Amino acid sequence: PHSRQIVVLLAAVLAVLLLITGSLLLARKVIFLEREPVAPSGDDIPNQPPETGNPIATPGSHPFADGPTGTVTFPFAADSRVIGKNSIRSARAVMVDLSAGEVVASRLADEKMYPASMTKIMTLIVAVENLSESVSLSYKVTVSSAVYGAMRLAGSSGMGLEAGEQLTVEALLYLTALQSDGIAASELARYIAGDEASFVQLMNRKASAMGLTNTHFANPTGLQDEANYSTCRDMAAILSYAMRMSLCRRILTTDSYNATCTGRDAGYSFTYYVSNKFLTLLSQADKGKPDSLTMTAGKTGYAGNNSGFCLASYAVGADGHAYICVTSQATGSDGYLTCIRDHVSLYNAYTN
């Protein structure tokens, strides 16, 4: 009898242990399934004071400064709809009907977020608008050791440019927009304004002139920084502005570009074959096209869990009716492809 009691007791203890272990495993499983990157909210991103003053004066006729003037933000349509929380994998989103000039659907469109490399759309705008003359596109810029070292240390994206290599200003523009090259963006900033801090001032003054009250930049690359933030609605206005500039539009809609480069050794030259990162990813995505629109331009971004995967895209119908979609902080193992699927879903749901 005594032995039987011991056996029963041991069996009871074992059952309790198994129950506790099972509960812990189940709890761990639930936590894992529900875990997502922390979405930065407005309260988590400290406001920065707006930049004031005039842009840095540059000689020449500003041949490419053909964007609109004044406030360029989009109002909400009277019948603007709220995008359902479970309909997309992105935390925030906005859909703009460019032909009507209104926001037709949104989700947390005015909540501040980290735009990551979508920042480079403004970098492109400011660089292009401050080119002194058309021939500036052919001027050569040498990749400095300082920029090369800083971007390597920061883990910035790019084509693998090396210190000492020379590329034209035009090539740097294409590398910045199509390949999201951090070295190219930084060298552009230095070429235009003398240093990156002065270029960032130009970016913020441009944002203020455009009426973007919830946008502030800290660098030309989009690398993570609390002072580098925007919103989906502001970013839609920035992409719209860029697409209304002839040179920016040509760059953003280009499939590929051959960037001739002179190496560090005299007389040694080669070509970087630059492809449009967004359009390349779009062609790889399953169901990667809206039903009745063609996505012609876009800029991806990722700066870790702070930004998640984000995307600003431009699409147009056969009748010329145009739309812009911006999303931020997508979750999912497929990264940018998750963003693209969200955009396809939103274009199909909220366009004519």
XYZ file of C-alpha atoms in Angstrom:
352
model
C 0.000 0.000 0.000
C 2.804 2.359 0.875
C 4.527 1.725 -2.474
C 1.249 2.228 -4.295
C 0.816 5.644 -2.600
C 4.312 6.657 -3.663
C 3.578 5.636 -7.273
C 0.303 7.564 -7.266
C 2.039 10.616 -5.793
C 4.821 10.495 -8.379
C 2.269 10.140 -11.163
C 0.378 13.171 -9.851
C 3.567 15.228 -9.649
C 4.509 14.194 -13.202
C 1.055 15.152 -14.469
C 1.335 18.567 -12.839
C 4.787 19.093 -14.353
C 3.527 18.119 -17.788
C 0.573 20.487 -17.434
C 2.832 23.372 -16.403
C 5.287 22.638 -19.237
C 2.472 22.460 -21.767
C 1.031 25.727 -20.550
C 4.412 27.422 -20.820
C 4.941 26.105 -24.344
C 1.474 27.259 -25.337
C 2.089 30.671 -23.822
C 5.406 30.936 -25.662
C 3.719 29.948 -28.892
C 1.008 32.589 -28.483
C 3.571 35.278 -27.661
C 5.622 34.335 -30.724
C 2.630 34.387 -33.036
C 1.465 37.774 -31.812
C 4.853 39.488 -31.650
C 5.288 42.462 -34.026
C 7.794 45.321 -34.325
C 6.906 48.190 -32.045
C 5.114 50.872 -34.050
C 6.526 54.318 -33.247
C 3.776 56.738 -32.335
C 3.735 60.506 -32.362
C 4.524 60.637 -28.653
C 7.638 58.513 -29.171
C 9.157 60.773 -31.834
C 10.072 64.185 -30.417
C 9.043 67.159 -32.542
C 11.834 69.142 -34.170
C 11.625 72.899 -34.802
C 11.001 73.827 -38.449
C 13.895 75.114 -40.503
C 13.797 78.770 -41.491
C 15.769 80.884 -43.920
C 16.416 80.814 -47.630
C 17.886 77.955 -49.642
C 21.618 78.145 -50.308
C 22.117 80.379 -53.338
C 23.533 78.609 -56.388
C 24.484 80.225 -59.706
C 22.680 79.531 -62.941
C 19.079 79.297 -64.013
C 18.031 76.260 -61.951
C 17.047 74.323 -65.098
C 15.384 71.461 -63.246
C 13.444 73.368 -60.570
C 10.087 72.879 -62.263
C 8.048 71.544 -59.357
C 4.899 73.228 -58.001
C 5.043 76.072 -55.486
C 3.270 76.551 -52.170
C 1.512 73.950 -50.033
C 1.254 70.572 -51.753
C -0.427 68.440 -49.088
C -3.601 66.492 -49.886
C -6.896 67.063 -48.024
C -9.140 64.181 -47.049
C -12.047 63.573 -49.413
C -15.515 64.047 -47.950
C -16.150 60.320 -48.348
C -12.610 59.203 -47.466
C -12.623 55.676 -46.073
C -10.706 54.043 -43.225
C -8.504 51.115 -44.242
C -9.289 48.114 -42.058
C -6.653 47.006 -39.577
C -6.647 43.409 -40.788
C -6.794 44.159 -44.514
C -3.067 44.903 -44.839
C 0.161 43.952 -43.063
C 1.363 47.572 -42.788
C 0.712 49.664 -39.670
C -0.106 52.855 -41.596
C -1.283 53.638 -45.098
C -2.675 56.349 -47.341
C -4.239 56.232 -50.811
C -4.300 59.490 -52.786
C -6.309 60.090 -55.942
C -3.978 62.501 -57.738
C -6.515 63.416 -60.394
C -8.916 64.579 -57.659
C -6.127 65.792 -55.370
C -7.612 64.055 -52.319
C -6.993 61.261 -49.839
C -9.559 58.561 -50.633
C -8.531 56.028 -47.988
C -6.174 55.987 -45.033
C -5.105 54.359 -41.821
C -3.116 56.453 -39.312
C -1.994 58.594 -42.257
C -0.976 61.533 -40.043
C 0.809 59.512 -37.364
C 4.535 60.148 -37.380
C 6.725 57.291 -38.589
C 10.308 56.664 -39.602
C 10.479 56.823 -43.423
C 13.856 55.077 -43.800
C 15.042 55.237 -47.424
C 11.820 56.862 -48.629
C 13.742 59.903 -47.344
C 15.796 59.727 -50.533
C 12.829 61.017 -52.563
C 13.327 64.391 -50.847
C 17.085 64.025 -51.300
C 16.467 63.635 -55.024
C 14.146 66.671 -55.127
C 16.544 68.975 -53.286
C 19.592 67.819 -55.238
C 17.881 68.281 -58.596
C 16.411 71.681 -57.718
C 19.805 72.990 -56.639
C 21.815 71.930 -59.666
C 23.257 75.142 -61.027
C 23.027 74.265 -64.727
C 22.311 71.382 -67.084
C 25.974 70.588 -67.555
C 26.195 69.906 -63.814
C 24.855 66.422 -64.519
C 28.154 65.547 -66.220
C 30.403 66.815 -63.424
C 32.395 64.076 -61.691
C 32.350 63.436 -57.962
C 34.945 61.353 -56.135
C 33.744 59.045 -53.353
C 35.531 60.249 -50.215
C 37.039 58.008 -47.569
C 34.942 59.793 -44.928
C 31.612 59.032 -46.643
C 32.669 55.493 -47.540
C 33.696 54.764 -43.949
C 30.579 56.318 -42.411
C 28.176 54.437 -44.676
C 30.001 51.132 -44.201
C 29.924 51.614 -40.434
C 26.192 52.422 -40.538
C 25.415 49.397 -42.719
C 23.866 51.588 -45.394
C 22.442 49.971 -48.516
C 24.108 50.421 -51.882
C 25.959 49.126 -54.922
C 29.327 48.617 -53.254
C 30.956 51.893 -54.212
C 34.551 52.278 -53.023
C 36.496 55.303 -51.812
C 38.355 56.985 -54.660
C 35.890 56.020 -57.385
C 34.500 58.784 -59.600
C 30.944 59.020 -60.932
C 28.964 61.775 -62.583
C 26.327 63.730 -60.679
C 23.721 62.130 -62.946
C 24.944 58.651 -61.988
C 24.733 59.567 -58.293
C 21.118 60.674 -58.774
C 20.186 57.350 -60.359
C 22.098 55.341 -57.740
C 20.314 57.244 -54.958
C 16.812 56.778 -56.372
C 16.970 53.354 -58.026
C 19.422 51.451 -55.822
C 18.912 53.420 -52.593
C 22.673 53.902 -52.380
C 23.649 55.664 -49.158
C 27.117 56.632 -50.399
C 25.616 58.217 -53.528
C 23.062 60.157 -51.461
C 25.731 61.450 -49.088
C 28.077 62.483 -51.891
C 25.208 64.258 -53.664
C 24.496 66.200 -50.481
C 28.123 67.260 -50.183
C 28.315 68.227 -53.829
C 25.168 70.365 -53.660
C 25.593 72.083 -50.293
C 29.221 71.570 -49.282
C 28.380 69.267 -46.375
C 25.529 67.029 -45.272
C 24.337 69.302 -42.454
C 23.792 72.194 -44.885
C 22.002 69.885 -47.308
C 19.689 68.671 -44.528
C 18.823 72.321 -43.841
C 17.763 72.590 -47.480
C 15.641 69.452 -47.094
C 13.841 70.832 -44.049
C 13.332 74.260 -45.585
C 11.852 72.539 -48.615
C 9.542 70.496 -46.394
C 8.371 73.691 -44.655
C 7.801 75.440 -47.995
C 5.685 72.476 -49.117
C 3.515 72.729 -45.995
C 4.687 69.413 -44.530
C 4.232 70.182 -40.842
C 4.765 66.590 -39.668
C 8.029 65.984 -41.508
C 11.615 66.605 -40.420
C 14.869 65.247 -41.810
C 18.141 64.515 -40.036
C 20.146 63.078 -42.929
C 19.905 62.552 -46.711
C 19.970 58.741 -46.503
C 17.083 57.797 -44.200
C 19.324 56.052 -41.701
C 17.581 55.655 -38.363
C 17.421 58.884 -36.352
C 14.697 60.196 -34.013
C 14.817 63.524 -35.856
C 14.225 61.875 -39.248
C 10.468 61.364 -39.452
C 7.424 61.920 -41.636
C 3.885 60.619 -42.131
C 2.305 58.596 -44.909
C 0.287 61.625 -46.044
C 3.340 63.893 -46.102
C 5.362 61.268 -47.951
C 2.611 60.995 -50.569
C 2.936 64.748 -51.133
C 6.719 64.397 -51.487
C 6.414 61.635 -54.102
C 3.741 63.599 -55.955
C 6.034 66.644 -56.035
C 8.933 64.564 -57.372
C 6.761 63.053 -60.115
C 5.822 66.563 -61.261
C 9.505 67.431 -61.808
C 10.660 66.335 -65.252
C 14.106 65.019 -64.275
C 12.939 63.358 -61.048
C 10.094 61.649 -62.895
C 12.468 60.358 -65.547
C 14.793 58.936 -62.893
C 12.080 57.357 -60.723
C 10.392 55.622 -63.669
C 13.583 54.308 -65.299
C 13.980 50.516 -65.416
C 17.779 50.518 -65.509
C 20.771 52.820 -65.901
C 24.415 52.262 -66.812
C 26.600 54.277 -64.441
C 30.109 54.668 -65.835
C 32.697 54.785 -63.060
C 36.398 55.618 -63.007
C 38.244 53.451 -60.526
C 40.778 54.471 -57.931
C 43.615 53.558 -60.289
C 44.161 56.064 -63.088
C 42.803 54.911 -66.433
C 40.724 52.074 -64.965
C 37.011 52.374 -65.691
C 33.956 50.133 -65.560
C 30.162 50.378 -65.406
C 27.689 49.829 -62.587
C 24.503 48.347 -64.011
C 21.803 50.010 -61.931
C 18.312 48.509 -61.877
C 15.168 50.024 -60.396
C 14.927 48.206 -57.074
C 11.189 48.742 -56.745
C 10.293 47.661 -60.290
C 12.557 44.615 -59.946
C 10.809 43.545 -56.746
C 7.426 44.229 -58.322
C 8.190 41.774 -61.126
C 9.132 39.122 -58.559
C 5.995 39.416 -56.426
C 3.156 36.976 -56.850
C 0.074 38.958 -57.873
C 2.426 41.912 -58.175
C 0.209 44.100 -60.328
C -3.094 45.889 -59.695
C -6.033 44.808 -61.860
C -6.462 48.008 -63.853
C -3.400 50.166 -63.071
C 0.285 50.164 -63.922
C 2.716 50.873 -61.091
C 5.376 53.014 -62.727
C 7.463 54.334 -59.838
C 8.198 53.650 -56.208
C 10.719 53.937 -53.397
C 11.282 51.290 -50.765
C 12.605 51.791 -47.253
C 13.766 49.759 -44.267
C 15.701 50.834 -41.161
C 15.040 47.904 -38.846
C 11.982 47.446 -36.679
C 11.734 51.194 -36.066
C 10.542 51.740 -39.627
C 9.602 48.229 -40.674
C 9.323 47.758 -44.420
C 7.818 50.829 -46.061
C 6.973 51.849 -49.603
C 5.760 54.845 -51.607
C 4.413 53.983 -55.065
C 2.838 55.713 -58.053
C 0.295 54.055 -60.350
C -1.633 55.221 -63.400
C -4.570 53.867 -65.379
C -4.955 53.620 -69.141
C -6.969 56.858 -69.069
C -4.183 58.725 -67.267
C -5.927 58.666 -63.872
C -3.086 58.585 -61.334
C -2.790 57.472 -57.709
C -0.178 57.372 -54.985
C -0.040 54.839 -52.165
C 2.268 55.018 -49.139
C 2.570 52.406 -46.398
C 4.892 52.026 -43.419
C 5.943 49.369 -40.914
C 4.888 46.260 -42.792
C 5.235 42.972 -40.956
C 5.900 39.625 -42.527
C 8.794 37.400 -43.507
C 8.759 38.514 -47.146
C 9.910 42.059 -46.425
C 9.366 44.407 -49.350
C 7.152 41.868 -51.104
C 4.734 42.253 -48.182
C 4.638 46.011 -48.886
C 4.007 45.411 -52.573
C 1.134 43.018 -51.850
C -0.386 45.646 -49.545
C -0.144 48.227 -52.312
C -1.725 45.936 -54.876
C -4.577 45.217 -52.457
C -5.101 48.906 -51.738
C -5.042 49.931 -55.393
C -7.590 47.227 -56.192
C -9.825 48.202 -53.257
C -9.789 52.001 -53.495
C -9.373 52.953 -57.155
C -11.893 53.131 -59.977
